[in-house]
């Protein structure tokens, strides 16, 4: 059951698609916790006392664990590439949590669960046992918001299905169906900031082809543009762009360009001239266009909260679709700000004051940090405004809607630009609601072992919030990848819907074919392609049924106390459990099986072992060039023959693995249809 409570007059976010009656009109407050409103401080607070055994799930793209207890999280889309444990905000703002009390060891009578969604576009602080270890305290510095409380529609001690899944499904029905990409977007994508010319793209294409490693996409970062201007192609670097797109596509490889939020201020640049003439850029309080420095230097930000500006910007994607492009990634849309005119002026004023002064320990470090403090500053986010259907609103009040509405601009436009063919679209910044228009990648991670584990932990949390087409930069974006970290990360990424190898300018090149014993990389990527019919099928079931593709073990086995604390193993679909290795020099790892399963070992391009193992703890050896995963008892999954890209997937021949006699329901469509619910078909496969 879902109850809605409206406090004040909330700014419309369009996160929720369902229509509900306002319980607050009856002076009813959320059943769980206590609500406190302080008008003098303009603050809304919600507090709940946690039991020692309580688990708090959710928050989508957030730091630390699947269980969010013990830290403070600030819902604020943040451009920060250095994801260390002390960070409180990342690129996404996903305000949905589930508070869960697992069943007692004696019986299920004490099991409780409820979900809360705070529909609010500005900053929210989730103090989940940080200040006081058993206190969940949520603070909104505004009195205008909508709160949705969700309780399970089934008895909590009903073991036929999970109360947690039930709450997630209700929430997902509340916010609408998740974005579905084309099937080719489940293939491998190779990306790097630094592919600057047509020759660079051909070199990468030939590298994968010569190594016989499957490939479906090559990504274009900011260097393909003319002076980093959106919807332009540098014809000196790409003299035959349309021909290149067509040539690669004939071999099953798509080009996927980046689009940034900032529009360069330059006379004669059509996007700038049109936006300025039509008043589609964000304004200062005095009505002038707000200017901020990003990649091109000084830019204006399109006002994506203005429906007319959103439509205008979305139509611009057609420029590249007409060149044969079938997918895009949106970036820098928190929005990222290097500096503003005002912020830069303040810095230079301070520098002049300390010029030739004797700098002591305090003044030196203040001077040293001057330029760092002006990037993505709250002062700048308070300097510009949006022209919304509800009136003029200062940006910081609606900050978390910006990236969402940039992707919404494209997603809405694609219905006209490509009405019969799904296009790939994903974003860096996001909030709940954007999940209907595109996927996300988890931002600028690092080539650190801990980020493999962080990648794993984000998957179920993102699924809870509606984001199904998700993945991380395999191998890490920043720092230098090593062969071992790339192979171990690859063994996780082959299971995620978005499957992309991406690295930063100045880091070590990490294309798979550049490393010694390239056959090891080829083998693991081949497994991904053999799994695509299964992964695509499970993705579509999750999207069409408003459920999760990745789940913590506790969601499936709540009666098993051992599963409550396991955060480095996940259930994938209804059949598979994954337990990747994420520590350097490990030759294997311990895995807990909550039921009897089939251990599958993939090595050197083939399955070398299917072994039935019993419920309990097991040490699982796994060399760098192997992948080990598990199939639940009495379940089976299909593998298609190996191929070089998704255009060559064979849906007529399958090898089934797992338990003999088990069946699998396979979803198929043409990979492009915009009506997958009606155009898709289900086929029952039996492992004989």
XYZ file of C-alpha atoms in Angstrom:
688
model
C 0.000 0.000 0.000
C 1.216 3.522 -0.843
C 0.244 6.619 1.104
C 1.076 10.139 -0.088
C 1.624 13.045 2.290
C 1.868 16.553 0.818
C 3.624 19.133 2.946
C 3.144 22.671 1.689
C 3.249 23.179 -2.066
C 6.019 21.072 -3.526
C 7.863 21.976 -6.696
C 6.756 19.534 -9.358
C 9.487 17.017 -10.220
C 7.478 14.648 -12.453
C 9.158 11.735 -10.674
C 5.775 10.144 -9.883
C 3.360 9.072 -12.618
C 0.582 7.563 -10.468
C -2.245 9.638 -8.996
C -2.838 9.302 -5.251
C -5.034 10.968 -2.652
C -3.259 13.263 -0.213
C -3.428 11.650 3.250
C -2.095 14.814 4.863
C -5.417 16.523 4.134
C -6.878 14.269 6.808
C -4.143 15.392 9.227
C -2.540 11.968 8.902
C 1.249 11.744 9.107
C 3.453 8.861 7.955
C 2.774 5.791 10.075
C 6.441 5.134 10.670
C 8.788 7.507 12.461
C 8.056 11.021 13.624
C 7.708 14.154 11.540
C 8.802 17.545 12.822
C 8.263 20.831 10.991
C 10.051 23.998 12.123
C 8.601 26.981 10.290
C 11.074 29.403 11.853
C 13.993 27.484 10.356
C 12.042 26.416 7.261
C 13.000 22.807 8.022
C 11.261 19.468 7.585
C 12.634 16.575 9.628
C 11.728 12.901 9.841
C 13.193 10.654 12.537
C 13.031 6.918 13.125
C 14.612 4.775 15.834
C 16.428 1.805 14.323
C 16.720 -1.587 15.961
C 20.203 -3.058 16.151
C 19.316 -5.559 13.426
C 17.617 -3.093 11.062
C 18.932 -2.714 7.526
C 18.455 0.449 5.439
C 18.450 -0.099 1.679
C 18.234 2.342 -1.209
C 19.593 5.766 -2.207
C 20.592 4.465 -5.643
C 23.999 5.777 -6.668
C 25.512 6.272 -3.236
C 28.800 5.585 -1.502
C 29.726 2.724 0.830
C 27.531 -0.337 1.371
C 24.258 -1.862 0.237
C 23.155 -1.398 3.847
C 23.377 2.367 4.269
C 23.658 2.379 8.069
C 26.549 4.189 9.700
C 27.063 7.104 7.340
C 25.596 10.425 6.253
C 24.410 10.896 2.669
C 23.530 14.196 1.035
C 21.239 13.982 -1.939
C 22.922 16.497 -4.228
C 24.142 15.757 -7.759
C 27.881 16.372 -7.469
C 30.690 16.497 -10.020
C 33.393 14.715 -8.022
C 35.641 12.136 -9.687
C 37.450 11.061 -6.493
C 35.101 8.534 -4.909
C 36.666 7.897 -1.533
C 34.759 6.686 1.515
C 34.332 10.097 3.132
C 32.284 11.461 0.224
C 28.655 12.181 1.059
C 27.360 12.955 -2.445
C 27.976 11.447 -5.877
C 26.508 12.186 -9.327
C 22.984 10.926 -8.643
C 20.263 11.988 -6.201
C 17.891 9.096 -5.494
C 15.686 9.744 -2.465
C 14.184 6.296 -1.906
C 14.948 4.101 1.116
C 13.620 0.878 2.603
C 13.871 0.233 6.340
C 13.869 -3.502 7.002
C 13.837 -5.542 10.194
C 14.797 -9.134 9.332
C 12.843 -11.995 10.903
C 13.977 -13.362 14.254
C 15.871 -16.618 14.276
C 12.940 -18.258 16.110
C 10.094 -17.113 13.839
C 9.066 -14.460 11.319
C 6.703 -12.529 13.559
C 9.047 -9.596 14.155
C 9.825 -8.957 10.480
C 8.890 -5.431 9.340
C 9.543 -3.398 6.213
C 8.496 -0.054 4.791
C 9.732 2.287 2.081
C 9.906 6.073 1.916
C 10.313 8.315 -1.124
C 11.018 11.989 -0.535
C 9.929 13.751 -3.707
C 11.988 16.902 -3.459
C 14.344 18.502 -6.040
C 16.883 20.132 -3.723
C 19.331 18.936 -1.092
C 18.249 16.308 1.437
C 20.437 14.942 4.229
C 20.062 11.272 5.193
C 21.782 10.729 8.535
C 21.544 6.946 8.834
C 23.104 6.173 12.184
C 25.962 8.636 11.694
C 25.229 11.102 14.498
C 23.506 8.481 16.662
C 23.981 4.881 15.644
C 20.338 3.868 16.091
C 18.752 7.025 14.723
C 17.698 7.573 11.136
C 17.284 11.311 10.688
C 16.295 12.943 7.412
C 16.461 16.717 7.005
C 15.042 18.911 4.250
C 15.700 22.644 4.443
C 12.296 23.426 2.984
C 8.718 22.895 4.096
C 7.404 22.028 0.635
C 7.748 18.377 -0.370
C 5.794 15.209 -1.007
C 6.494 12.054 0.988
C 5.381 8.587 -0.117
C 5.182 5.756 2.418
C 5.055 2.187 1.083
C 4.193 -0.953 3.012
C 4.023 -4.508 1.698
C 0.743 -5.742 0.250
C 1.519 -9.287 1.404
C 1.990 -10.753 4.892
C 5.596 -10.272 5.934
C 5.888 -13.919 6.979
C 4.665 -15.125 3.566
C 7.787 -16.862 2.220
C 6.296 -17.343 -1.282
C 7.739 -13.941 -2.231
C 9.779 -11.190 -0.632
C 8.223 -8.233 1.185
C 11.238 -6.230 0.054
C 10.571 -7.042 -3.598
C 6.908 -6.196 -3.067
C 7.798 -2.721 -1.763
C 10.226 -2.121 -4.633
C 7.624 -3.195 -7.194
C 5.019 -0.845 -5.723
C 7.512 2.015 -5.806
C 8.495 1.250 -9.384
C 4.822 1.253 -10.397
C 4.529 4.635 -8.700
C 7.388 6.180 -10.717
C 6.818 4.491 -14.072
C 8.507 1.978 -16.355
C 12.275 2.021 -16.671
C 14.069 3.013 -19.871
C 14.793 0.166 -22.302
C 17.805 0.494 -24.640
C 18.267 -1.264 -27.998
C 19.673 -4.775 -27.752
C 22.996 -3.809 -29.347
C 23.615 -1.633 -26.262
C 24.225 -4.868 -24.310
C 27.378 -5.463 -26.336
C 30.851 -4.242 -25.434
C 31.600 -0.543 -25.809
C 35.145 0.796 -25.971
C 35.711 4.374 -24.864
C 38.523 6.740 -23.964
C 38.856 10.451 -23.469
C 41.509 10.985 -26.107
C 40.147 9.388 -29.283
C 40.718 12.589 -31.223
C 40.594 11.626 -34.893
C 39.032 9.276 -37.392
C 42.372 7.463 -37.434
C 42.106 6.851 -33.673
C 38.667 5.292 -34.108
C 39.871 3.073 -36.943
C 42.870 1.998 -34.884
C 40.616 0.881 -32.020
C 38.212 -0.831 -34.418
C 41.058 -2.710 -36.130
C 42.622 -3.567 -32.781
C 39.506 -5.376 -31.600
C 38.877 -6.951 -34.978
C 42.426 -8.296 -35.306
C 42.270 -9.677 -31.769
C 38.889 -11.262 -32.592
C 37.353 -9.680 -29.482
C 33.615 -8.946 -29.862
C 32.689 -5.265 -30.032
C 29.459 -3.286 -30.541
C 30.328 0.358 -29.913
C 33.139 2.902 -29.843
C 32.477 6.026 -27.813
C 33.387 9.574 -28.787
C 34.377 11.872 -25.936
C 34.614 15.662 -26.254
C 37.408 15.670 -28.857
C 35.127 14.940 -31.841
C 33.491 18.372 -31.510
C 34.633 21.719 -32.900
C 36.086 23.492 -29.850
C 33.878 21.379 -27.537
C 30.654 22.757 -29.050
C 27.599 20.496 -28.784
C 26.131 19.076 -32.006
C 29.197 19.904 -34.077
C 31.685 17.601 -35.795
C 35.290 18.657 -36.340
C 35.708 17.859 -40.043
C 39.475 18.292 -39.877
C 39.652 15.405 -37.406
C 36.688 13.500 -38.887
C 36.613 14.393 -42.593
C 34.312 11.478 -43.483
C 32.159 11.213 -40.367
C 28.959 9.896 -41.957
C 30.885 7.394 -44.061
C 32.798 6.245 -40.976
C 29.553 5.717 -39.052
C 28.074 3.746 -41.943
C 31.189 1.666 -42.545
C 31.533 0.609 -38.901
C 27.807 -0.086 -38.570
C 27.993 -2.530 -41.486
C 30.422 -4.500 -39.332
C 28.151 -4.259 -36.285
C 29.938 -1.371 -34.509
C 28.155 1.886 -33.571
C 29.694 5.255 -32.751
C 28.269 6.828 -29.581
C 29.048 10.548 -29.106
C 28.997 12.546 -25.884
C 26.775 15.612 -25.385
C 27.630 18.114 -22.633
C 25.292 20.441 -20.782
C 27.145 23.728 -21.420
C 26.727 25.654 -24.692
C 29.787 27.644 -25.753
C 29.385 31.406 -25.918
C 30.519 32.148 -29.464
C 29.031 34.434 -32.085
C 28.022 32.534 -35.178
C 27.553 29.219 -33.330
C 23.950 28.347 -34.156
C 23.067 26.630 -30.874
C 24.348 29.623 -28.919
C 22.667 32.176 -31.185
C 19.310 30.380 -31.130
C 19.365 29.795 -27.379
C 20.204 33.406 -26.674
C 17.631 34.809 -29.096
C 14.844 32.617 -27.734
C 15.738 33.132 -24.072
C 16.456 29.430 -23.463
C 19.498 29.819 -21.213
C 19.481 30.020 -17.419
C 19.379 33.603 -16.143
C 20.925 35.605 -13.377
C 18.577 37.424 -11.039
C 18.867 40.566 -13.193
C 17.680 38.671 -16.276
C 21.039 38.383 -18.031
C 22.307 34.977 -19.153
C 24.367 33.209 -16.491
C 27.887 32.356 -17.687
C 30.110 29.588 -16.351
C 33.361 28.029 -17.473
C 33.371 24.399 -18.595
C 35.312 22.573 -21.387
C 34.867 25.278 -24.071
C 35.570 28.119 -21.658
C 32.633 30.424 -20.978
C 29.281 28.732 -21.583
C 25.581 29.206 -20.988
C 23.414 26.467 -19.497
C 20.233 25.519 -21.363
C 17.225 25.880 -19.082
C 16.115 22.247 -19.135
C 13.341 22.950 -16.630
C 11.674 25.139 -19.243
C 9.602 22.764 -21.449
C 10.143 24.912 -24.555
C 13.917 25.024 -23.997
C 13.898 21.291 -23.353
C 12.112 20.633 -26.637
C 14.510 22.938 -28.500
C 17.612 21.246 -27.128
C 16.212 17.746 -27.675
C 15.587 18.460 -31.334
C 19.305 19.194 -31.768
C 20.164 15.493 -31.368
C 18.699 14.985 -34.851
C 21.831 16.595 -36.305
C 23.810 13.523 -35.258
C 21.022 10.979 -35.784
C 20.948 12.150 -39.409
C 24.640 11.192 -39.585
C 23.698 7.629 -38.638
C 24.215 7.875 -34.866
C 22.029 5.535 -32.763
C 23.162 6.346 -29.228
C 24.356 9.157 -26.932
C 25.789 9.724 -23.481
C 25.007 12.968 -21.637
C 27.724 14.404 -19.408
C 28.679 17.363 -17.189
C 24.996 17.786 -16.341
C 24.969 18.177 -12.549
C 25.708 20.825 -13.956
C 29.482 20.854 -13.549
C 30.929 24.352 -13.143
C 34.665 25.056 -13.347
C 34.078 28.722 -12.496
C 31.549 31.490 -12.947
C 32.299 35.052 -13.995
C 31.507 36.160 -10.457
C 33.508 33.405 -8.783
C 36.550 34.022 -10.950
C 36.430 37.768 -10.239
C 36.332 37.072 -6.488
C 39.408 34.838 -6.721
C 41.475 37.405 -8.594
C 40.452 40.083 -6.104
C 41.709 37.892 -3.251
C 44.938 37.098 -5.110
C 45.670 40.809 -5.568
C 45.191 41.378 -1.842
C 47.815 38.811 -0.899
C 50.266 39.607 -3.711
C 53.806 39.980 -2.272
C 52.510 39.344 1.245
C 54.254 37.088 3.761
C 52.046 33.964 3.692
C 51.927 31.937 6.887
C 50.500 28.442 7.426
C 46.939 29.726 7.308
C 47.118 32.254 4.497
C 49.249 29.999 2.249
C 46.745 27.169 2.267
C 43.878 29.608 1.797
C 45.675 30.955 -1.280
C 46.494 27.452 -2.503
C 42.837 26.422 -2.423
C 41.395 29.550 -4.000
C 40.779 28.042 -7.431
C 39.603 24.695 -6.046
C 36.876 26.319 -3.994
C 35.184 28.049 -6.939
C 34.363 24.849 -8.845
C 30.807 23.565 -8.323
C 30.285 26.039 -5.492
C 26.964 26.573 -3.765
C 27.416 30.303 -4.358
C 27.279 29.691 -8.102
C 24.290 27.373 -7.846
C 22.471 30.242 -6.126
C 23.397 32.689 -8.901
C 21.133 31.447 -11.683
C 17.449 30.786 -12.207
C 15.044 28.617 -14.171
C 11.894 29.640 -15.995
C 9.575 26.770 -15.071
C 5.823 26.257 -15.559
C 5.547 27.104 -11.846
C 7.422 30.382 -12.195
C 11.020 31.573 -11.787
C 12.951 29.295 -9.413
C 16.523 29.630 -8.182
C 18.711 26.742 -9.312
C 19.775 25.407 -5.904
C 16.099 24.773 -5.101
C 15.816 22.370 -8.063
C 19.441 21.358 -8.563
C 18.829 17.608 -8.719
C 16.418 17.978 -11.640
C 18.966 19.408 -14.066
C 20.662 16.268 -15.385
C 17.345 14.418 -15.280
C 15.729 17.007 -17.547
C 18.658 17.159 -19.947
C 18.183 13.443 -20.581
C 14.424 13.925 -20.648
C 14.946 16.487 -23.416
C 16.660 13.860 -25.542
C 14.304 11.035 -24.574
C 11.213 13.039 -25.511
C 12.796 14.178 -28.770
C 13.672 10.610 -29.755
C 9.950 9.809 -29.936
C 9.812 12.153 -32.938
C 13.336 11.678 -34.289
C 13.233 7.867 -34.127
C 9.613 6.812 -33.519
C 10.067 3.143 -34.468
C 13.565 2.451 -33.207
C 14.962 2.595 -29.665
C 18.110 4.682 -29.288
C 20.792 4.322 -26.620
C 20.795 7.080 -24.017
C 22.484 7.337 -20.643
C 23.636 10.109 -18.361
C 26.016 10.993 -15.553
C 23.756 13.116 -13.321
C 20.287 11.831 -12.510
C 17.389 11.793 -10.108
C 14.347 9.550 -9.852
C 12.149 10.183 -12.871
C 15.055 10.208 -15.300
C 14.998 6.393 -15.154
C 12.109 6.553 -17.659
C 14.260 8.315 -20.272
C 17.741 6.821 -20.009
C 20.243 4.798 -18.039
C 23.299 5.938 -16.129
C 26.909 5.049 -15.774
C 28.264 5.476 -12.269
C 30.633 8.288 -13.145
C 34.348 8.906 -13.078
C 35.611 6.060 -10.924
C 39.247 5.035 -10.464
C 41.379 1.984 -11.255
C 41.138 0.915 -7.627
C 40.232 -2.513 -6.329
C 37.736 -1.002 -3.895
C 35.810 0.431 -6.827
C 35.035 -3.036 -8.168
C 33.223 -3.702 -4.907
C 31.562 -0.266 -4.954
C 30.370 -1.014 -8.492
C 28.795 -4.258 -7.259
C 27.090 -2.615 -4.284
C 25.495 0.123 -6.372
C 23.699 -2.289 -8.704
C 20.757 -3.360 -6.489
C 20.388 0.119 -4.987
C 20.071 1.616 -8.470
C 17.584 -1.066 -9.507
C 15.419 -0.208 -6.492
C 15.216 3.376 -7.776
C 14.231 2.375 -11.306
C 17.641 2.483 -12.978
C 18.119 -0.822 -14.778
C 20.427 0.132 -17.648
C 23.485 0.743 -15.477
C 27.184 -0.022 -15.403
C 30.550 1.364 -14.349
C 33.673 2.302 -16.292
C 35.252 -1.143 -16.484
C 38.878 -1.007 -15.370
C 38.414 2.453 -13.878
C 38.314 5.879 -15.517
C 41.061 7.597 -13.536
C 44.493 6.258 -12.503
C 46.347 3.489 -14.355
C 44.684 0.127 -14.867
C 46.694 -3.073 -14.481
C 46.071 -6.307 -16.315
C 44.812 -8.056 -13.191
C 42.366 -5.351 -12.112
C 41.020 -5.149 -15.650
C 40.405 -8.899 -15.830
C 38.756 -9.035 -12.406
C 36.577 -6.020 -13.182
C 35.684 -7.521 -16.545
C 34.442 -10.643 -14.744
C 31.857 -8.417 -13.006
C 31.034 -6.112 -15.931
C 30.067 -8.956 -18.248
C 26.930 -9.286 -16.104
C 25.909 -5.580 -16.081
C 23.587 -4.206 -18.801
C 25.888 -1.264 -19.644
C 29.235 -2.845 -20.532
C 31.889 -0.240 -21.308
C 35.660 0.045 -20.966
C 36.411 3.745 -20.423
C 39.557 5.608 -19.367
C 40.709 9.186 -18.871
C 43.122 11.255 -20.901
C 46.642 10.822 -19.545
C 46.059 7.392 -18.048
C 47.403 4.118 -19.329
C 45.654 2.836 -22.438
C 43.414 -0.027 -21.350
C 41.884 -1.411 -24.543
C 41.720 -5.162 -24.021
C 43.834 -6.027 -27.064
C 46.829 -4.053 -25.737
C 47.564 -6.418 -22.857
C 49.631 -9.583 -22.905
C 47.782 -12.879 -23.309
C 44.945 -11.104 -25.088
C 43.149 -14.435 -25.401
C 42.165 -14.162 -21.737
C 40.231 -10.946 -22.418
C 38.705 -12.413 -25.553
C 37.485 -15.452 -23.628
C 35.681 -13.423 -20.935
C 34.107 -11.037 -23.475
C 32.928 -14.063 -25.459
C 31.124 -15.287 -22.344
C 29.330 -11.945 -22.173
C 28.073 -12.369 -25.714
C 26.961 -15.927 -25.055
C 24.992 -14.578 -22.052
C 23.314 -11.656 -23.855
C 20.029 -13.452 -24.675
C 19.710 -14.316 -20.972
C 20.758 -10.866 -19.725
C 18.487 -9.103 -22.223
C 15.603 -11.366 -21.257
C 16.075 -10.744 -17.519
C 16.428 -7.014 -18.128
C 13.158 -6.915 -20.064
C 11.328 -8.901 -17.394
C 12.575 -6.472 -14.740
C 11.560 -3.462 -16.825
C 8.149 -4.750 -17.869
C 7.285 -6.131 -14.418
C 8.727 -3.249 -12.370
C 11.144 -5.428 -10.461
C 14.897 -5.759 -9.974
C 17.534 -7.382 -12.150
C 20.128 -7.368 -9.315
C 19.121 -8.202 -5.746
C 20.915 -8.650 -2.414
C 20.686 -12.238 -1.165
C 18.491 -11.051 1.696
C 15.730 -10.130 -0.776
C 15.393 -13.772 -1.792
C 16.333 -15.555 1.446
C 15.128 -13.338 4.338
C 14.695 -16.344 6.645
C 18.415 -17.155 6.319
C 20.211 -14.915 8.832
C 23.508 -15.452 7.047
C 22.283 -13.463 4.040
C 21.513 -10.303 6.003
C 25.110 -9.079 6.029
C 26.417 -10.377 2.689
C 27.210 -7.457 0.405
C 29.725 -8.936 -2.048
C 27.410 -11.462 -3.689
C 24.284 -10.655 -5.709
C 21.416 -12.474 -7.320
C 21.057 -11.745 -11.018
C 17.673 -12.442 -12.542
C 15.858 -15.442 -11.161
C 18.615 -17.965 -11.874
C 22.153 -16.697 -11.238
C 24.262 -15.678 -8.248
C 27.485 -13.756 -8.864
C 30.387 -13.392 -6.431
C 33.212 -11.490 -8.152
C 36.775 -11.218 -6.844
C 37.755 -7.676 -5.909
C 41.077 -8.038 -4.060
C 44.538 -7.915 -5.559
C 46.504 -11.176 -5.965
C 43.558 -13.308 -4.784
C 43.521 -16.835 -6.197
C 39.885 -17.297 -5.209
C 37.412 -16.321 -2.510
C 34.922 -17.672 0.018
C 31.296 -17.770 -1.104
C 28.151 -18.523 0.876
C 25.430 -20.491 -0.927
C 21.952 -19.973 0.580
C 20.761 -23.099 -1.234
C 22.215 -25.880 -3.357
C 23.567 -24.515 -6.627
C 25.496 -25.437 -9.742
C 28.969 -23.890 -9.887
C 29.883 -22.904 -13.447
C 33.529 -22.294 -14.379
C 34.330 -20.540 -17.659
C 37.880 -20.762 -18.976
C 39.575 -20.321 -22.339
C 36.357 -19.802 -24.289
C 34.336 -22.674 -22.873
C 32.621 -24.076 -19.796
C 35.146 -26.364 -18.159
C 33.096 -27.336 -15.122
C 29.491 -27.651 -13.998
C 29.537 -28.910 -10.439
C 26.654 -29.330 -7.993
C 27.607 -27.863 -4.623
C 25.597 -27.784 -1.431
C 24.264 -24.956 0.684
C 26.896 -23.416 2.952
C 30.369 -21.891 2.870
C 32.821 -22.813 0.140
C 36.237 -21.628 -0.928
C 36.035 -21.098 -4.691
C 39.348 -21.003 -6.577
C 39.327 -18.714 -9.609
C 42.324 -17.762 -11.724
C 42.604 -14.388 -13.428
C 41.438 -15.781 -16.746
C 38.388 -17.569 -15.340
C 34.851 -16.542 -14.504
C 32.884 -18.440 -11.861
C 29.170 -17.991 -11.292
C 26.354 -20.030 -9.769
C 22.963 -21.241 -10.995
C 20.225 -21.950 -8.474
C 19.032 -25.514 -8.020
C 16.277 -26.590 -10.451
C 17.048 -23.647 -12.716
C 18.717 -23.342 -16.095
C 19.995 -20.559 -18.335
C 20.561 -20.418 -22.106
C 23.874 -19.642 -23.799
C 23.968 -18.669 -27.461
C 26.946 -19.537 -29.710
C 29.886 -17.105 -29.610
C 29.688 -14.168 -32.027
C 31.546 -10.941 -32.823
C 28.663 -8.462 -32.225
C 25.000 -8.417 -31.255
C 23.859 -8.231 -34.883
C 25.142 -11.793 -35.205
C 23.411 -13.223 -32.130
C 21.914 -16.629 -32.863
C 18.471 -17.046 -31.285
C 17.883 -20.393 -32.972
C 20.556 -22.415 -31.184
C 21.040 -22.513 -27.434
C 23.152 -24.509 -25.017
C 21.357 -24.814 -21.697
C 23.313 -25.186 -18.465
C 22.312 -25.726 -14.843
C 19.835 -28.384 -13.716
C 18.568 -30.912 -16.224
C 14.806 -30.930 -16.552
C 14.578 -27.247 -15.607
C 12.927 -24.714 -17.912
C 13.706 -21.091 -18.763
C 11.318 -18.469 -20.149
C 13.218 -16.511 -22.803
C 12.078 -13.064 -23.940
C 12.912 -11.988 -27.498
C 12.084 -9.081 -29.790
C 13.759 -7.442 -32.772
C 16.096 -5.467 -30.495
C 14.679 -2.101 -31.570
C 10.904 -2.032 -31.103
C 9.492 0.869 -29.133
C 6.637 -1.412 -28.008
C 8.482 -4.326 -26.395
C 5.521 -5.351 -24.262
C 3.357 -6.098 -27.303
C 6.024 -6.891 -29.894
C 8.104 -9.228 -27.740
C 7.555 -12.969 -27.418
C 8.246 -15.530 -24.687
C 9.554 -19.004 -25.403
C 9.944 -21.831 -22.913
C 13.314 -23.602 -23.161
C 13.882 -26.964 -21.444
C 17.272 -28.378 -20.430
C 16.917 -31.987 -21.564
